Amino acid sequence: MHISEGVLAAPVLVGGAAICIGGTALGLRRMSQDEVPKVAVLTAAFFVASLVHVPLGPSSVHLILNGLIGLILGWAAFPALLIALFFQAIFFQFGGLTVLGVNTVNMAFPGVVAYYLCSGMARSDNHLLSIVGGFIAGAGAVAGAGILVAVSLYLSNRAFLTPAKAVLLAHLPIMIIEGIITVIMISFLKRVKPELLRAKEDAPC
Amino acid sequence: MLEETFYQGSSFLHRADPRAKVICVFFLAFAIAYLHKISAAMAGLLVGLLFLYGAKLPPSKIIKRLIVVNAFIGFLWLFLPFSAPGKVIFSIWKLNATVEGIEMATLITLKCNAILLMIISFAASTPVPVLGLALTSLRLPQKLILLLLISYRYLSVIFQEYNRLLQAARIRCFVAKNNMHTYRTYAYLLAMVLIRSYERGRRVYQAMLLRGFNGRFYCLQDFQLRKQDLLLALGTGLCVLILIGTDHIGAIPGVPWGA
């Protein structure tokens, strides 16, 4: 869920922007020149994936896939999500410019955590381990994003406590869907294009 | 998918130097995001309307967009009036709406829409490729700008690819429902989109190398600061001062929300 413009307090905005700059700088430094076009096209693909609405109960939710983004891109998830969120801000006005930093951190940071915690498990040849790793990455990254959104709201103003709780609650069903879809996507990628999950190790082109 | 119908304009904002626009929008948006008082936020909304006027956009379309985007704000209106402590004005069941809560929600609504108006006017008058070049000359990291430009270039291509796959699924009678089959179909479909994008990214890079790509795009367009750009910058500076000034008149330190 994106936080809109004008909601957060200035210190939260500035703090988020600072962390976002740090993460993006690290992501860019770890990305070799050869990887730039690949990451760029994958960024576009993730942007498209975020437009996909999956039915859930009487309504539908749109995918975030920040866990999978983290697993595939590692620290490059920061610049990739920064750009995807920038596009959402200027094309659809979801999110915004002053909250771009906070929103990027909220989405990308759990992805990077998933990269460190789960990429070994998700890539493992053991089927069960891979399923568990993928689910934790997919569901955990969405949960992380929900928690960070709630924390940024709460830090801005204590009166946001109730909406922050509601945000967390709304993330619960999305977590499960994202976990399931991430697991299936990983198992598909492992069978069809295993090097995509090992983007870091494989030689450029 | 992406509406770019507003790019062809000859308004003040369309003609302004993109670098000047980027800087002005940046400072104004942060100044508005900082405001604590409703009066100042109203002035901010006025600035947003000025931008809209400067870009000469059709108001009916803008209103439609704003209504959609205000969903998050509507969500906050459900909670904020009842969760902020303060003077109670009315109550529903056991929930007490407070003056402070309603003020806070109003403030957020004003600030949000003020900044959104600026973003819409800015985005509508600045094509992304031009923006990329402007950011290059503002010394943003080259890799980030390449990411921006290349992913922008392939957005619609990949969206078409996704739609083609979805169409293929629909021809085979796929209907999205609440079941594992739907989730599996979407997951396979999206994984396929990722694989194709990955392959495409490799081919694109090979083609770029073949044409002598050395890590940067060269800009044929020369940006020049003209009188009107200085005017825009001056106006922005003035607006920022007025907004922050209005916000601080009579402000008691420590009371502003969020501080």
Coordinates of C-alpha atoms in Angstrom, one line a residue:
Chain A
M1 CA 0.0 0.0 0.0
H2 CA 1.4 3.4 -0.9
I3 CA 1.2 6.3 1.5
S4 CA -0.2 9.4 -0.1
E5 CA 1.3 12.9 -0.2
G6 CA 0.8 15.2 2.7
V7 CA 0.2 12.5 5.3
L8 CA 3.6 11.9 6.9
A9 CA 5.5 14.3 9.1
A10 CA 8.6 16.0 7.7
P11 CA 11.2 14.0 9.8
V12 CA 9.7 10.8 8.6
L13 CA 9.8 12.0 5.0
V14 CA 13.4 13.1 5.3
G15 CA 14.5 10.0 7.1
G16 CA 12.9 7.8 4.5
A17 CA 14.5 9.7 1.7
A18 CA 17.9 9.4 3.3
I19 CA 17.6 5.6 3.7
C20 CA 16.3 5.4 0.2
I21 CA 19.3 7.3 -1.2
G22 CA 21.7 5.0 0.8
G23 CA 20.0 1.8 -0.4
T24 CA 19.8 3.1 -4.0
A25 CA 23.4 4.1 -4.0
L26 CA 24.4 0.6 -2.7
G27 CA 22.2 -1.1 -5.3
L28 CA 23.7 1.0 -8.1
R29 CA 27.2 0.3 -7.0
R30 CA 26.7 -3.4 -6.9
M31 CA 25.1 -3.4 -10.3
S32 CA 27.6 -3.6 -13.1
Q33 CA 27.2 -1.6 -16.3
D34 CA 26.2 -4.8 -18.1
E35 CA 23.4 -5.5 -15.8
V36 CA 21.7 -2.2 -16.2
P37 CA 19.5 -3.0 -19.2
K38 CA 18.5 -6.3 -17.7
V39 CA 17.5 -4.7 -14.4
A40 CA 15.7 -2.0 -16.3
V41 CA 13.6 -4.4 -18.3
L42 CA 12.9 -6.4 -15.2
T43 CA 11.8 -3.2 -13.5
A44 CA 9.3 -2.6 -16.3
A45 CA 8.1 -6.2 -15.8
F46 CA 7.6 -5.7 -12.1
F47 CA 5.8 -2.5 -12.8
V48 CA 3.4 -4.4 -15.1
A49 CA 3.0 -7.2 -12.5
S50 CA 1.9 -4.5 -10.0
L51 CA -1.0 -3.7 -12.3
V52 CA -2.3 -7.2 -12.1
H53 CA -5.3 -7.7 -10.0
V54 CA -5.8 -11.1 -8.5
P55 CA -9.3 -12.0 -7.2
L56 CA -9.5 -12.3 -3.5
G57 CA -12.9 -13.0 -1.9
P58 CA -15.5 -10.5 -3.1
S59 CA -12.8 -8.0 -4.2
S60 CA -9.4 -8.1 -5.8
V61 CA -5.9 -7.2 -4.7
H62 CA -3.0 -6.0 -6.8
L63 CA 0.3 -7.8 -6.5
I64 CA 3.4 -6.3 -5.0
L65 CA 5.9 -9.1 -5.4
N66 CA 8.6 -7.2 -3.4
G67 CA 9.8 -10.5 -2.0
L68 CA 10.5 -11.9 -5.5
I69 CA 12.0 -8.6 -6.6
G70 CA 14.4 -8.9 -3.6
L71 CA 15.2 -12.6 -4.4
I72 CA 16.0 -11.8 -8.0
L73 CA 17.7 -8.4 -7.8
G74 CA 19.2 -8.2 -4.3
W75 CA 20.2 -4.7 -3.4
A76 CA 19.2 -3.6 -6.9
A77 CA 15.6 -3.9 -5.6
F78 CA 16.1 -0.3 -4.2
P79 CA 16.7 1.4 -7.6
A80 CA 14.2 -0.8 -9.3
L81 CA 11.4 -0.1 -6.9
L82 CA 12.4 3.6 -6.8
I83 CA 11.8 3.8 -10.5
A84 CA 8.6 1.6 -10.5
L85 CA 7.1 3.8 -7.7
F86 CA 8.2 7.0 -9.5
F87 CA 6.3 5.8 -12.6
Q88 CA 3.2 5.0 -10.4
A89 CA 3.5 8.5 -9.0
I90 CA 3.7 10.4 -12.3
F91 CA 1.4 8.1 -14.4
F92 CA -1.4 7.4 -11.9
Q93 CA -0.6 9.7 -8.9
F94 CA -0.4 6.7 -6.6
G95 CA 2.0 7.6 -3.9
G96 CA 3.8 10.7 -4.7
L97 CA 7.1 12.6 -4.9
T98 CA 7.8 13.7 -1.4
V99 CA 6.9 10.2 -0.1
L100 CA 8.8 8.4 -2.8
G101 CA 11.7 7.8 -0.4
V102 CA 9.6 6.4 2.3
N103 CA 7.5 4.2 0.0
T104 CA 10.6 2.8 -1.7
V105 CA 12.2 1.9 1.6
N106 CA 8.9 0.3 2.8
M107 CA 8.8 -1.9 -0.3
A108 CA 12.4 -2.5 -1.0
F109 CA 13.9 -3.1 2.4
P110 CA 11.8 -6.2 3.2
G111 CA 12.8 -7.4 -0.3
V112 CA 16.4 -7.1 0.5
V113 CA 15.9 -8.8 3.9
A114 CA 14.1 -11.7 2.0
Y115 CA 17.2 -11.8 -0.3
Y116 CA 19.5 -12.4 2.6
L117 CA 17.3 -14.7 4.6
C118 CA 15.5 -16.8 1.9
S119 CA 17.4 -16.8 -1.3
G120 CA 19.5 -19.9 -0.3
M121 CA 16.4 -21.8 0.7
A122 CA 14.3 -20.7 -2.3
R123 CA 17.0 -21.7 -4.8
S124 CA 17.7 -25.1 -3.0
D125 CA 17.1 -28.3 -5.0
N126 CA 15.1 -29.6 -2.1
H127 CA 11.5 -29.1 -3.2
L128 CA 10.1 -28.6 0.3
L129 CA 12.8 -26.2 1.4
S130 CA 12.3 -24.2 -1.8
I131 CA 8.6 -23.9 -1.2
V132 CA 9.1 -22.8 2.4
G133 CA 11.8 -20.3 1.4
G134 CA 9.6 -18.9 -1.3
F135 CA 6.6 -18.6 0.9
I136 CA 8.5 -16.9 3.7
A137 CA 10.1 -14.5 1.1
G138 CA 6.8 -13.6 -0.6
A139 CA 4.6 -13.4 2.5
G140 CA 7.3 -12.0 4.8
A141 CA 8.2 -9.2 2.4
V142 CA 4.5 -8.1 2.2
A143 CA 4.2 -8.3 6.0
G144 CA 7.4 -6.3 6.3
A145 CA 6.0 -3.7 4.0
G146 CA 2.8 -3.5 6.0
I147 CA 4.7 -3.2 9.2
L148 CA 6.9 -0.4 7.8
V149 CA 3.9 1.5 6.4
A150 CA 2.2 1.2 9.8
V151 CA 5.4 2.4 11.6
S152 CA 5.9 5.3 9.2
L153 CA 2.3 6.4 9.9
Y154 CA 2.7 5.9 13.7
L155 CA 6.0 7.8 13.8
S156 CA 4.3 10.7 12.0
N157 CA 1.5 11.1 14.5
R158 CA 0.2 9.0 17.3
A159 CA -3.3 9.6 16.1
F160 CA -2.5 7.3 13.1
L161 CA -2.4 4.3 15.4
T162 CA -5.9 3.1 14.4
P163 CA -5.4 3.5 10.6
A164 CA -2.0 1.9 11.0
K165 CA -3.5 -1.1 12.6
A166 CA -6.1 -1.3 9.8
V167 CA -3.3 -1.2 7.3
L168 CA -1.6 -4.2 9.0
L169 CA -4.9 -6.1 9.1
A170 CA -5.5 -5.4 5.4
H171 CA -2.1 -6.8 4.6
L172 CA -2.9 -10.2 6.1
P173 CA -4.8 -11.8 3.2
I174 CA -2.4 -10.1 0.6
M175 CA 0.4 -11.8 2.5
I176 CA -1.0 -15.3 1.9
I177 CA -1.8 -14.6 -1.8
E178 CA 1.7 -13.2 -2.4
G179 CA 3.3 -16.1 -0.6
I180 CA 1.5 -18.6 -2.8
I181 CA 2.1 -16.8 -6.0
T182 CA 5.8 -16.3 -5.2
V183 CA 6.2 -20.0 -4.5
I184 CA 4.6 -21.0 -7.8
M185 CA 6.6 -18.4 -9.7
I186 CA 9.9 -19.6 -8.2
S187 CA 9.1 -23.2 -8.9
F188 CA 8.3 -22.2 -12.5
L189 CA 11.5 -20.1 -12.9
K190 CA 13.6 -22.9 -11.4
R191 CA 12.3 -25.3 -14.1
V192 CA 12.3 -22.9 -17.0
K193 CA 15.0 -20.3 -16.4
P194 CA 17.1 -21.1 -13.4
E195 CA 19.7 -18.5 -14.2
L196 CA 17.1 -15.8 -13.5
L197 CA 17.2 -16.7 -9.8
R198 CA 21.0 -16.6 -9.9
A199 CA 21.2 -13.3 -11.8
K200 CA 24.3 -12.3 -9.7
E201 CA 26.5 -15.3 -10.5
D202 CA 25.9 -15.7 -14.1
A203 CA 28.2 -14.1 -16.6
P204 CA 26.8 -11.0 -18.4
C205 CA 25.3 -12.0 -21.7
Chain B
M1 CA -1.8 1.9 -20.9
L2 CA 0.0 5.2 -20.2
E3 CA -1.8 8.4 -20.9
E4 CA 0.5 10.7 -22.7
T5 CA -2.2 12.8 -24.2
F6 CA -1.1 16.0 -22.5
Y7 CA 2.5 16.2 -23.8
Q8 CA 1.6 18.2 -26.8
G9 CA 1.0 21.6 -25.3
S10 CA 2.3 25.0 -25.6
S11 CA 1.5 26.3 -22.1
F12 CA 3.9 28.1 -19.8
L13 CA 4.9 24.8 -18.1
H14 CA 5.3 22.9 -21.4
R15 CA 7.8 25.5 -22.6
A16 CA 9.7 25.8 -19.3
D17 CA 13.2 24.3 -19.0
P18 CA 12.7 20.8 -17.5
R19 CA 15.6 21.3 -15.1
A20 CA 14.0 24.4 -13.7
K21 CA 10.7 22.5 -13.4
V22 CA 12.3 19.6 -11.6
I23 CA 13.9 21.8 -9.0
C24 CA 10.8 24.0 -8.5
V25 CA 8.5 21.1 -8.1
F26 CA 10.9 19.4 -5.7
F27 CA 11.2 22.4 -3.4
L28 CA 7.5 23.3 -3.5
A29 CA 6.3 19.8 -2.9
F30 CA 8.5 19.5 0.2
A31 CA 7.5 22.9 1.4
I32 CA 3.8 21.9 1.2
A33 CA 4.5 18.5 2.8
Y34 CA 6.1 20.4 5.7
L35 CA 3.1 22.6 6.5
H36 CA 1.2 22.3 9.8
K37 CA -1.6 24.8 9.5
I38 CA -4.8 24.7 7.5
S39 CA -4.4 28.3 6.3
A40 CA -1.0 27.6 5.0
A41 CA -2.2 24.4 3.4
M42 CA -4.9 26.3 1.6
A43 CA -2.3 28.7 0.2
G44 CA -0.5 25.5 -0.9
L45 CA -3.6 24.3 -2.7
L46 CA -3.6 27.7 -4.5
V47 CA -0.1 27.1 -5.6
G48 CA -1.1 23.7 -7.0
L49 CA -4.0 25.4 -8.9
L50 CA -1.5 27.9 -10.3
F51 CA 0.6 25.1 -11.6
L52 CA -2.5 23.5 -13.1
Y53 CA -3.3 26.8 -14.8
G54 CA 0.3 27.1 -16.0
A55 CA 0.0 23.7 -17.7
K56 CA -3.4 24.4 -19.2
L57 CA -4.8 20.9 -18.6
P58 CA -8.5 20.0 -19.1
P59 CA -10.1 20.3 -15.6
S60 CA -12.6 17.5 -16.0
K61 CA -9.9 14.9 -16.5
I62 CA -7.9 16.2 -13.6
I63 CA -10.9 16.1 -11.3
K64 CA -11.5 12.4 -12.3
R65 CA -7.9 11.6 -11.5
L66 CA -8.0 13.3 -8.2
I67 CA -11.1 11.5 -7.1
V68 CA -9.4 8.1 -7.7
V69 CA -6.3 9.1 -5.9
N70 CA -8.1 10.4 -2.9
A71 CA -9.0 6.9 -1.9
F72 CA -6.2 6.7 0.7
I73 CA -7.3 10.1 2.1
G74 CA -10.9 8.8 2.3
F75 CA -9.5 5.8 4.3
L76 CA -7.8 8.2 6.7
W77 CA -11.1 10.2 7.1
L78 CA -12.7 7.0 8.4
F79 CA -10.3 6.9 11.3
L80 CA -8.6 10.2 12.0
P81 CA -11.6 12.2 13.3
F82 CA -12.2 9.5 16.0
S83 CA -8.6 8.7 16.9
A84 CA -7.1 12.1 17.6
P85 CA -7.5 13.3 21.2
G86 CA -9.2 16.6 21.8
K87 CA -12.5 18.5 22.0
V88 CA -15.4 16.2 21.2
I89 CA -18.0 17.7 18.8
F90 CA -20.2 14.7 18.0
S91 CA -20.2 11.0 18.7
I92 CA -21.5 7.9 16.8
W93 CA -22.1 4.9 19.1
K94 CA -19.1 5.1 21.4
L95 CA -16.8 6.9 18.9
N96 CA -16.1 10.5 19.7
A97 CA -15.2 12.8 16.8
T98 CA -12.8 15.6 17.8
V99 CA -12.2 19.0 16.4
E100 CA -8.5 18.2 16.3
G101 CA -9.1 15.0 14.4
I102 CA -11.2 16.7 11.7
E103 CA -8.7 19.5 11.4
M104 CA -5.9 17.0 10.9
A105 CA -7.8 15.2 8.2
T106 CA -8.6 18.5 6.5
L107 CA -5.0 19.5 6.6
I108 CA -3.9 16.2 5.1
T109 CA -6.5 16.4 2.4
L110 CA -5.5 19.9 1.4
K111 CA -1.7 19.1 1.4
C112 CA -2.2 15.9 -0.6
N113 CA -4.3 17.5 -3.3
A114 CA -2.0 20.5 -3.5
I115 CA 1.0 18.3 -4.2
L116 CA -0.9 16.0 -6.5
L117 CA -2.0 19.0 -8.6
M118 CA 1.7 19.9 -9.0
I119 CA 2.7 16.4 -9.8
I120 CA 0.0 16.1 -12.5
S121 CA 0.9 19.4 -14.1
F122 CA 4.6 18.6 -14.0
A123 CA 4.2 15.0 -15.3
A124 CA 1.8 16.1 -18.0
S125 CA 4.1 18.7 -19.4
T126 CA 7.4 16.8 -19.2
P127 CA 7.9 13.6 -21.2
V128 CA 10.0 11.0 -19.3
P129 CA 12.8 11.0 -21.9
V130 CA 13.2 14.7 -21.5
L131 CA 13.0 14.3 -17.8
G132 CA 15.8 11.8 -18.0
L133 CA 18.1 14.2 -19.8
A134 CA 17.2 17.0 -17.4
L135 CA 18.2 14.7 -14.5
T136 CA 21.4 13.8 -16.3
S137 CA 22.4 17.5 -16.4
L138 CA 21.4 17.8 -12.7
R139 CA 24.2 15.2 -12.0
L140 CA 22.1 12.2 -10.9
P141 CA 23.9 8.9 -11.2
Q142 CA 24.1 7.8 -14.8
K143 CA 23.1 4.2 -14.0
L144 CA 19.9 5.4 -12.3
I145 CA 18.9 7.5 -15.3
L146 CA 19.7 4.6 -17.7
L147 CA 17.4 2.4 -15.6
L148 CA 14.7 5.1 -15.8
L149 CA 14.9 5.6 -19.5
I150 CA 15.3 1.9 -20.5
S151 CA 12.5 0.7 -18.3
Y152 CA 10.3 3.5 -19.5
R153 CA 11.0 2.5 -23.1
Y154 CA 10.0 -1.1 -22.4
L155 CA 6.9 -0.5 -20.2
S156 CA 4.4 -0.7 -23.0
V157 CA 6.3 -3.5 -24.7
I158 CA 6.1 -5.7 -21.7
F159 CA 2.5 -4.7 -20.9
Q160 CA 1.6 -5.9 -24.4
E161 CA 3.5 -9.1 -23.8
Y162 CA 1.5 -9.6 -20.6
N163 CA -1.7 -8.9 -22.4
R164 CA -0.9 -11.3 -25.2
L165 CA -0.3 -14.1 -22.6
L166 CA -3.5 -13.2 -20.8
Q167 CA -5.4 -13.3 -24.1
A168 CA -4.0 -16.7 -24.8
A169 CA -5.2 -17.9 -21.4
R170 CA -8.6 -16.4 -22.0
I171 CA -8.9 -18.1 -25.4
R172 CA -8.5 -21.3 -23.4
C173 CA -11.4 -20.3 -21.3
F174 CA -9.5 -19.0 -18.3
V175 CA -11.7 -17.0 -15.9
A176 CA -10.2 -15.5 -12.8
K177 CA -11.9 -17.0 -9.7
N178 CA -11.0 -17.6 -6.0
N179 CA -9.1 -20.8 -6.5
M180 CA -5.6 -22.3 -6.7
H181 CA -6.0 -22.7 -10.5
T182 CA -6.3 -18.9 -10.9
Y183 CA -3.3 -18.2 -8.7
R184 CA -1.3 -20.9 -10.5
T185 CA -2.2 -19.4 -13.9
Y186 CA -1.3 -15.9 -12.9
A187 CA 1.9 -17.0 -11.3
Y188 CA 3.0 -19.0 -14.4
L189 CA 1.9 -16.1 -16.6
L190 CA 3.9 -13.5 -14.6
A191 CA 6.9 -15.8 -14.4
M192 CA 6.7 -16.1 -18.2
V193 CA 6.6 -12.3 -18.5
L194 CA 9.7 -12.1 -16.2
I195 CA 11.6 -14.6 -18.3
R196 CA 10.7 -12.9 -21.6
S197 CA 11.7 -9.5 -20.1
Y198 CA 15.0 -11.0 -18.9
E199 CA 15.7 -12.4 -22.4
R200 CA 14.7 -9.1 -23.9
G201 CA 17.0 -7.2 -21.6
R202 CA 19.9 -9.3 -22.7
R203 CA 19.1 -8.9 -26.4
V204 CA 18.6 -5.1 -25.9
Y205 CA 22.0 -4.9 -24.3
Q206 CA 23.7 -6.9 -27.0
A207 CA 22.1 -4.6 -29.6
M208 CA 23.2 -1.5 -27.7
L209 CA 26.8 -2.8 -27.5
L210 CA 26.7 -3.6 -31.2
R211 CA 25.9 0.1 -31.8
G212 CA 28.8 1.3 -29.7
F213 CA 27.0 1.9 -26.4
N214 CA 29.6 3.0 -23.8
G215 CA 27.4 3.5 -20.7
R216 CA 25.7 6.8 -21.4
F217 CA 23.2 8.4 -23.6
Y218 CA 24.2 11.6 -25.4
C219 CA 21.9 14.5 -25.3
L220 CA 21.4 16.3 -28.6
Q221 CA 19.0 18.8 -27.0
D222 CA 20.6 21.8 -25.5
F223 CA 18.8 23.1 -22.4
Q224 CA 18.9 26.8 -22.0
L225 CA 17.7 28.8 -19.1
R226 CA 15.5 31.6 -20.4
K227 CA 13.9 34.6 -18.8
Q228 CA 10.7 32.7 -18.1
D229 CA 12.6 29.9 -16.3
L230 CA 14.2 32.5 -14.0
L231 CA 10.7 33.8 -13.5
L232 CA 9.5 30.3 -12.5
A233 CA 12.4 29.9 -10.1
L234 CA 11.7 33.3 -8.6
G235 CA 8.0 32.6 -8.2
T236 CA 8.8 29.3 -6.6
G237 CA 11.2 30.8 -4.1
L238 CA 8.6 33.4 -3.2
C239 CA 5.9 30.8 -2.8
V240 CA 8.1 28.6 -0.6
L241 CA 8.9 31.7 1.6
I242 CA 5.2 32.7 1.8
L243 CA 4.0 29.1 2.6
I244 CA 6.6 28.5 5.3
G245 CA 6.0 32.1 6.6
T246 CA 2.2 31.6 6.9
D247 CA 2.8 28.4 8.6
H248 CA 4.9 29.9 11.3
I249 CA 2.9 33.0 12.1
G250 CA 1.5 32.6 15.5
A251 CA 2.6 29.0 15.7
I252 CA 3.3 27.8 19.2
P253 CA 6.5 25.7 19.3
G254 CA 5.8 22.1 20.1
V255 CA 2.1 22.1 19.3
P256 CA 2.1 21.5 15.5
W257 CA 1.0 18.0 14.7
G258 CA 3.7 15.5 14.0
A259 CA 6.5 17.7 15.3

